[in-house]
Amino acid sequence: MSTLVGRAEHADPGFKDIPIIDLVNISSSDPNVQKVLAADIRDACINVGFFYVKNHGIPEETIQTTLEMAKRFFAQPIESKMEAIPSLQVEIRKTPNFKGYSPLLSGNNDPDNAGDLQEGFEFGWEPLDATQRNDHEKDGVMAGANIWPSDLPGFREGALHYYHAAVRLGKLLFPLFALALDLPATYFEDKTRNSAALMKLLHYPPQTTPADDRVIGIGAHTDWECFTILWQEPGIQALQVLNSKKQWINAPPIQGTLVINLGDQFARWTNDIFKSTVHRAINRNGVRRHSIPLFFGTDYDVKLEPIPSCISPERPLRYESITAGEYVKSRLQATYGYSQEVHK
């Protein structure tokens, strides 16, 4: 069953509160249990596009280890973060698949703003050890290995332990999303075999500029994949969700929960039945803030084409077909001001 978090002041009655959904029975084989969970998720996906999950199965120790590694990385001088590997620059715009380090103000998610006041380290799937297969030969335009700093022992392992735990959670959520759309639980299975998921360690310095300044933590945007699994640092309010009346609603960190928000791939697949909701982050708390999003999408070679049951005379086709990899890469290029000159 789900519960609700309080809405912000001046929220409109037509915008539902962000629910908290309990995943304690997510692995249950009881179809009635799965049906109840799917109904809660359907309500959140159609009406809000955001929900919290508790009892999500990712150990707190795993999260804290990754957070400590992130803090150690971001505490380094900028020169170390930009060139952490001998003879290979780690800065994200110098890698063809946008993996690596992104400095402060290097990205801009909202064209009306002047930059995002955050720095990040992004990476994708790779095996933790030799026992895991690496089936990512179909990554296409997003192909390419991760780049890791060489001077931080344990950084790769700590980051990947959390990554794999979040991917496991995402794999458990996909059948519930399918049931929420009145589809077989296995509907997305053949489209998500290769875990096309990007994770980003993020650091937001405290922002002291005026409230109307055109530089904020991350500007108003939608995420690009199917859904995002977000860990927020406790006690620091920054994330806000845009409601149907264009009012910003706080999505505060809640102990023991993660935030799930839908992205553009699900909006395209469902022909906008599932919402890809605009959100932003502003850190005016006087302290540093860290967060860890995992952006979980369909395999990069899969075409984003609306599910037939999501098209009708009342809801005609709204999007052209494009592969998931091409879509994600085009959004990365726009965010980081990419041009072919970067790679020359």
Tab-separated table of N, CA and C in Angstrom, residues 84-175:
chain	number	residue	atom	x	y	z
A	84	ALA	N	42.379	12.451	-14.278
A	84	ALA	CA	42.671	11.477	-13.235
A	84	ALA	C	43.379	10.237	-13.750
A	85	ILE	N	43.401	10.057	-15.073
A	85	ILE	CA	44.055	8.892	-15.657
A	85	ILE	C	45.180	9.378	-16.568
A	86	PRO	N	46.382	8.906	-16.371
A	86	PRO	CA	47.491	9.354	-17.212
A	86	PRO	C	47.179	9.193	-18.694
A	87	SER	N	47.459	10.228	-19.460
A	87	SER	CA	47.323	10.278	-20.928
A	87	SER	C	45.872	10.188	-21.394
A	88	LEU	N	44.898	10.203	-20.489
A	88	LEU	CA	43.502	10.119	-20.904
A	88	LEU	C	42.668	11.088	-20.085
A	89	GLN	N	42.054	12.057	-20.751
A	89	GLN	CA	41.260	13.031	-20.023
A	89	GLN	C	39.899	12.448	-19.664
A	90	VAL	N	39.474	12.703	-18.434
A	90	VAL	CA	38.252	12.124	-17.912
A	90	VAL	C	37.053	13.053	-18.134
A	91	GLU	N	37.285	14.301	-18.509
A	91	GLU	CA	36.198	15.260	-18.660
A	91	GLU	C	35.188	14.733	-19.685
A	92	ILE	N	33.904	14.816	-19.341
A	92	ILE	CA	32.858	14.080	-20.028
A	92	ILE	C	32.735	14.436	-21.509
A	93	ARG	N	33.020	15.692	-21.881
A	93	ARG	CA	32.874	16.073	-23.283
A	93	ARG	C	34.018	15.582	-24.149
A	94	LYS	N	35.035	14.977	-23.523
A	94	LYS	CA	36.146	14.439	-24.300
A	94	LYS	C	35.995	12.926	-24.506
A	95	THR	N	34.857	12.369	-24.090
A	95	THR	CA	34.593	10.955	-24.307
A	95	THR	C	33.372	10.832	-25.215
A	96	PRO	N	33.406	9.956	-26.211
A	96	PRO	CA	32.314	9.887	-27.189
A	96	PRO	C	30.993	9.426	-26.600
A	97	ASN	N	31.013	8.738	-25.455
A	97	ASN	CA	29.761	8.264	-24.855
A	97	ASN	C	29.395	9.037	-23.586
A	98	PHE	N	30.065	10.159	-23.351
A	98	PHE	CA	29.747	11.079	-22.251
A	98	PHE	C	29.888	10.433	-20.883
A	99	LYS	N	30.787	9.499	-20.746
A	99	LYS	CA	31.080	8.937	-19.437
A	99	LYS	C	32.310	9.632	-18.863
A	100	GLY	N	32.334	9.787	-17.547
A	100	GLY	CA	33.453	10.466	-16.921
A	100	GLY	C	32.987	11.650	-16.099
A	101	TYR	N	33.864	12.637	-15.967
A	101	TYR	CA	33.650	13.764	-15.068
A	101	TYR	C	33.052	14.955	-15.804
A	102	SER	N	32.054	15.596	-15.194
A	102	SER	CA	31.488	16.843	-15.721
A	102	SER	C	31.689	17.944	-14.695
A	103	PRO	N	32.472	18.987	-15.029
A	103	PRO	CA	32.757	20.068	-14.073
A	103	PRO	C	31.531	20.949	-13.817
A	104	LEU	N	31.655	21.809	-12.810
A	104	LEU	CA	30.623	22.796	-12.530
A	104	LEU	C	30.329	23.619	-13.788
A	105	LEU	N	29.052	23.825	-14.059
A	105	LEU	CA	28.574	24.669	-15.156
A	105	LEU	C	28.902	24.111	-16.538
A	106	SER	N	29.347	22.850	-16.631
A	106	SER	CA	29.649	22.276	-17.946
A	106	SER	C	28.387	21.856	-18.675
A	107	GLY	N	27.300	21.602	-17.929
A	107	GLY	CA	26.033	21.222	-18.540
A	107	GLY	C	24.977	22.274	-18.303
A	108	ASN	N	23.931	22.225	-19.136
A	108	ASN	CA	22.828	23.167	-18.988
A	108	ASN	C	21.546	22.467	-19.429
A	109	ASN	N	20.764	21.987	-18.478
A	109	ASN	CA	19.565	21.226	-18.802
A	109	ASN	C	18.395	22.095	-19.234
A	110	ASP	N	18.385	23.351	-18.822
A	110	ASP	CA	17.302	24.267	-19.170
A	110	ASP	C	17.859	25.360	-20.072
A	111	PRO	N	17.463	25.406	-21.348
A	111	PRO	CA	18.004	26.412	-22.269
A	111	PRO	C	17.786	27.847	-21.807
A	112	ASP	N	16.795	28.066	-20.934
A	112	ASP	CA	16.546	29.422	-20.436
A	112	ASP	C	17.502	29.817	-19.321
A	113	ASN	N	18.279	28.869	-18.818
A	113	ASN	CA	19.241	29.155	-17.757
A	113	ASN	C	20.644	29.310	-18.340
A	114	ALA	N	21.573	29.693	-17.466
A	114	ALA	CA	22.951	29.936	-17.911
A	114	ALA	C	23.896	28.823	-17.497
A	115	GLY	N	23.391	27.756	-16.887
A	115	GLY	CA	24.260	26.644	-16.515
A	115	GLY	C	23.771	25.945	-15.268
A	116	ASP	N	24.224	24.707	-15.088
A	116	ASP	CA	23.864	23.899	-13.915
A	116	ASP	C	25.007	23.930	-12.911
A	117	LEU	N	24.706	24.371	-11.690
A	117	LEU	CA	25.715	24.484	-10.645
A	117	LEU	C	25.858	23.133	-9.933
A	118	GLN	N	26.442	22.205	-10.643
A	118	GLN	CA	26.694	20.862	-10.120
A	118	GLN	C	27.888	20.283	-10.855
A	119	GLU	N	28.540	19.312	-10.242
A	119	GLU	CA	29.552	18.535	-10.928
A	119	GLU	C	29.203	17.066	-10.732
A	120	GLY	N	29.611	16.241	-11.691
A	120	GLY	CA	29.196	14.850	-11.617
A	120	GLY	C	30.237	13.904	-12.165
A	121	PHE	N	30.047	12.633	-11.853
A	121	PHE	CA	30.857	11.561	-12.427
A	121	PHE	C	29.896	10.486	-12.908
A	122	GLU	N	29.911	10.219	-14.219
A	122	GLU	CA	28.914	9.329	-14.830
A	122	GLU	C	29.577	8.058	-15.356
A	123	PHE	N	28.854	6.945	-15.211
A	123	PHE	CA	29.361	5.666	-15.690
A	123	PHE	C	28.182	4.752	-15.982
A	124	GLY	N	28.470	3.702	-16.750
A	124	GLY	CA	27.433	2.751	-17.115
A	124	GLY	C	27.794	1.343	-16.679
A	125	TRP	N	27.108	0.396	-17.256
A	125	TRP	CA	27.240	-0.997	-16.823
A	125	TRP	C	28.626	-1.543	-17.147
A	126	GLU	N	29.164	-2.273	-16.210
A	126	GLU	CA	30.317	-3.136	-16.446
A	126	GLU	C	30.311	-4.194	-15.358
A	127	PRO	N	30.868	-5.371	-15.645
A	127	PRO	CA	30.841	-6.441	-14.634
A	127	PRO	C	31.700	-6.092	-13.432
A	128	LEU	N	31.247	-6.518	-12.273
A	128	LEU	CA	32.041	-6.336	-11.058
A	128	LEU	C	33.234	-7.277	-11.039
A	129	ASP	N	33.056	-8.468	-11.592
A	129	ASP	CA	34.143	-9.450	-11.605
A	129	ASP	C	33.984	-10.349	-12.820
A	130	ALA	N	34.893	-11.283	-12.967
A	130	ALA	CA	34.951	-12.124	-14.164
A	130	ALA	C	33.782	-13.099	-14.264
A	131	THR	N	33.000	-13.258	-13.186
A	131	THR	CA	31.884	-14.194	-13.236
A	131	THR	C	30.674	-13.619	-13.965
A	132	GLN	N	30.670	-12.307	-14.206
A	132	GLN	CA	29.547	-11.675	-14.878
A	132	GLN	C	29.838	-11.493	-16.356
A	133	ARG	N	28.843	-11.760	-17.175
A	133	ARG	CA	28.988	-11.568	-18.610
A	133	ARG	C	28.859	-10.090	-18.957
A	134	ASN	N	29.485	-9.711	-20.047
A	134	ASN	CA	29.377	-8.343	-20.542
A	134	ASN	C	28.726	-8.392	-21.917
A	135	ASP	N	27.397	-8.247	-21.954
A	135	ASP	CA	26.635	-8.391	-23.188
A	135	ASP	C	26.216	-7.030	-23.747
A	136	HIS	N	27.168	-6.154	-23.918
A	136	HIS	CA	26.819	-4.799	-24.351
A	136	HIS	C	27.368	-4.471	-25.734
A	137	GLU	N	27.432	-5.489	-26.582
A	137	GLU	CA	27.922	-5.239	-27.936
A	137	GLU	C	26.898	-4.495	-28.783
A	138	LYS	N	25.650	-4.367	-28.289
A	138	LYS	CA	24.598	-3.691	-29.051
A	138	LYS	C	24.354	-2.266	-28.564
A	139	ASP	N	25.286	-1.688	-27.855
A	139	ASP	CA	25.096	-0.339	-27.329
A	139	ASP	C	25.121	0.729	-28.404
A	140	GLY	N	25.624	0.401	-29.598
A	140	GLY	CA	25.558	1.325	-30.729
A	140	GLY	C	26.219	2.650	-30.445
A	141	VAL	N	25.469	3.751	-30.622
A	141	VAL	CA	26.043	5.086	-30.470
A	141	VAL	C	26.479	5.384	-29.044
A	142	MET	N	26.029	4.575	-28.082
A	142	MET	CA	26.428	4.786	-26.687
A	142	MET	C	27.520	3.812	-26.258
A	143	ALA	N	28.121	3.107	-27.206
A	143	ALA	CA	29.146	2.122	-26.878
A	143	ALA	C	30.401	2.801	-26.337
A	144	GLY	N	31.105	2.088	-25.489
A	144	GLY	CA	32.356	2.599	-24.944
A	144	GLY	C	32.499	2.264	-23.484
A	145	ALA	N	33.740	2.066	-23.073
A	145	ALA	CA	34.009	1.641	-21.699
A	145	ALA	C	33.890	2.809	-20.722
A	146	ASN	N	33.686	2.479	-19.468
A	146	ASN	CA	33.753	3.479	-18.410
A	146	ASN	C	35.183	3.964	-18.238
A	147	ILE	N	35.327	5.158	-17.673
A	147	ILE	CA	36.628	5.738	-17.365
A	147	ILE	C	36.668	5.979	-15.862
A	148	TRP	N	37.681	5.430	-15.193
A	148	TRP	CA	37.757	5.517	-13.741
A	148	TRP	C	39.015	6.269	-13.304
A	149	PRO	N	38.921	7.069	-12.245
A	149	PRO	CA	40.127	7.711	-11.705
A	149	PRO	C	41.086	6.658	-11.164
A	150	SER	N	42.356	6.870	-11.406
A	150	SER	CA	43.357	5.867	-11.031
A	150	SER	C	43.933	6.084	-9.634
A	151	ASP	N	43.631	7.239	-9.012
A	151	ASP	CA	44.287	7.582	-7.756
A	151	ASP	C	43.354	7.499	-6.549
A	152	LEU	N	42.211	6.810	-6.688
A	152	LEU	CA	41.280	6.663	-5.577
A	152	LEU	C	40.987	5.175	-5.387
A	153	PRO	N	41.765	4.478	-4.583
A	153	PRO	CA	41.541	3.053	-4.366
A	153	PRO	C	40.132	2.781	-3.854
A	154	GLY	N	39.477	1.790	-4.438
A	154	GLY	CA	38.149	1.400	-4.008
A	154	GLY	C	37.023	2.186	-4.648
A	155	PHE	N	37.347	3.231	-5.416
A	155	PHE	CA	36.309	4.073	-6.005
A	155	PHE	C	35.445	3.265	-6.975
A	156	ARG	N	36.079	2.573	-7.911
A	156	ARG	CA	35.337	1.793	-8.905
A	156	ARG	C	34.452	0.752	-8.231
A	157	GLU	N	35.028	-0.005	-7.295
A	157	GLU	CA	34.281	-1.076	-6.646
A	157	GLU	C	33.097	-0.538	-5.852
A	158	GLY	N	33.339	0.551	-5.110
A	158	GLY	CA	32.260	1.137	-4.328
A	158	GLY	C	31.126	1.640	-5.205
A	159	ALA	N	31.478	2.328	-6.293
A	159	ALA	CA	30.459	2.856	-7.203
A	159	ALA	C	29.681	1.728	-7.876
A	160	LEU	N	30.382	0.683	-8.301
A	160	LEU	CA	29.720	-0.399	-9.028
A	160	LEU	C	28.850	-1.268	-8.125
A	161	HIS	N	29.218	-1.418	-6.855
A	161	HIS	CA	28.364	-2.196	-5.946
A	161	HIS	C	26.985	-1.539	-5.835
A	162	TYR	N	26.976	-0.216	-5.670
A	162	TYR	CA	25.681	0.474	-5.615
A	162	TYR	C	24.984	0.384	-6.966
A	163	TYR	N	25.712	0.585	-8.044
A	163	TYR	CA	25.143	0.533	-9.393
A	163	TYR	C	24.409	-0.785	-9.613
A	164	HIS	N	25.065	-1.897	-9.325
A	164	HIS	CA	24.449	-3.202	-9.568
A	164	HIS	C	23.243	-3.434	-8.662
A	165	ALA	N	23.295	-2.925	-7.437
A	165	ALA	CA	22.144	-3.056	-6.541
A	165	ALA	C	20.955	-2.265	-7.086
A	166	ALA	N	21.208	-1.062	-7.610
A	166	ALA	CA	20.130	-0.248	-8.170
A	166	ALA	C	19.580	-0.867	-9.445
A	167	VAL	N	20.447	-1.465	-10.254
A	167	VAL	CA	19.984	-2.147	-11.471
A	167	VAL	C	19.080	-3.324	-11.111
A	168	ARG	N	19.449	-4.067	-10.071
A	168	ARG	CA	18.590	-5.175	-9.636
A	168	ARG	C	17.201	-4.670	-9.238
A	169	LEU	N	17.160	-3.546	-8.521
A	169	LEU	CA	15.878	-2.956	-8.159
A	169	LEU	C	15.106	-2.567	-9.417
A	170	GLY	N	15.772	-1.941	-10.368
A	170	GLY	CA	15.110	-1.551	-11.607
A	170	GLY	C	14.521	-2.734	-12.353
A	171	LYS	N	15.240	-3.842	-12.367
A	171	LYS	CA	14.749	-5.052	-13.046
A	171	LYS	C	13.483	-5.578	-12.362
A	172	LEU	N	13.388	-5.404	-11.046
A	172	LEU	CA	12.191	-5.823	-10.334
A	172	LEU	C	11.011	-4.884	-10.579
A	173	LEU	N	11.305	-3.626	-10.890
A	173	LEU	CA	10.235	-2.659	-11.129
A	173	LEU	C	9.602	-2.802	-12.509
A	174	PHE	N	10.376	-3.210	-13.506
A	174	PHE	CA	9.833	-3.273	-14.870
A	174	PHE	C	8.578	-4.134	-14.975
A	175	PRO	N	8.508	-5.337	-14.368
A	175	PRO	CA	7.259	-6.105	-14.446
A	175	PRO	C	6.069	-5.371	-13.840
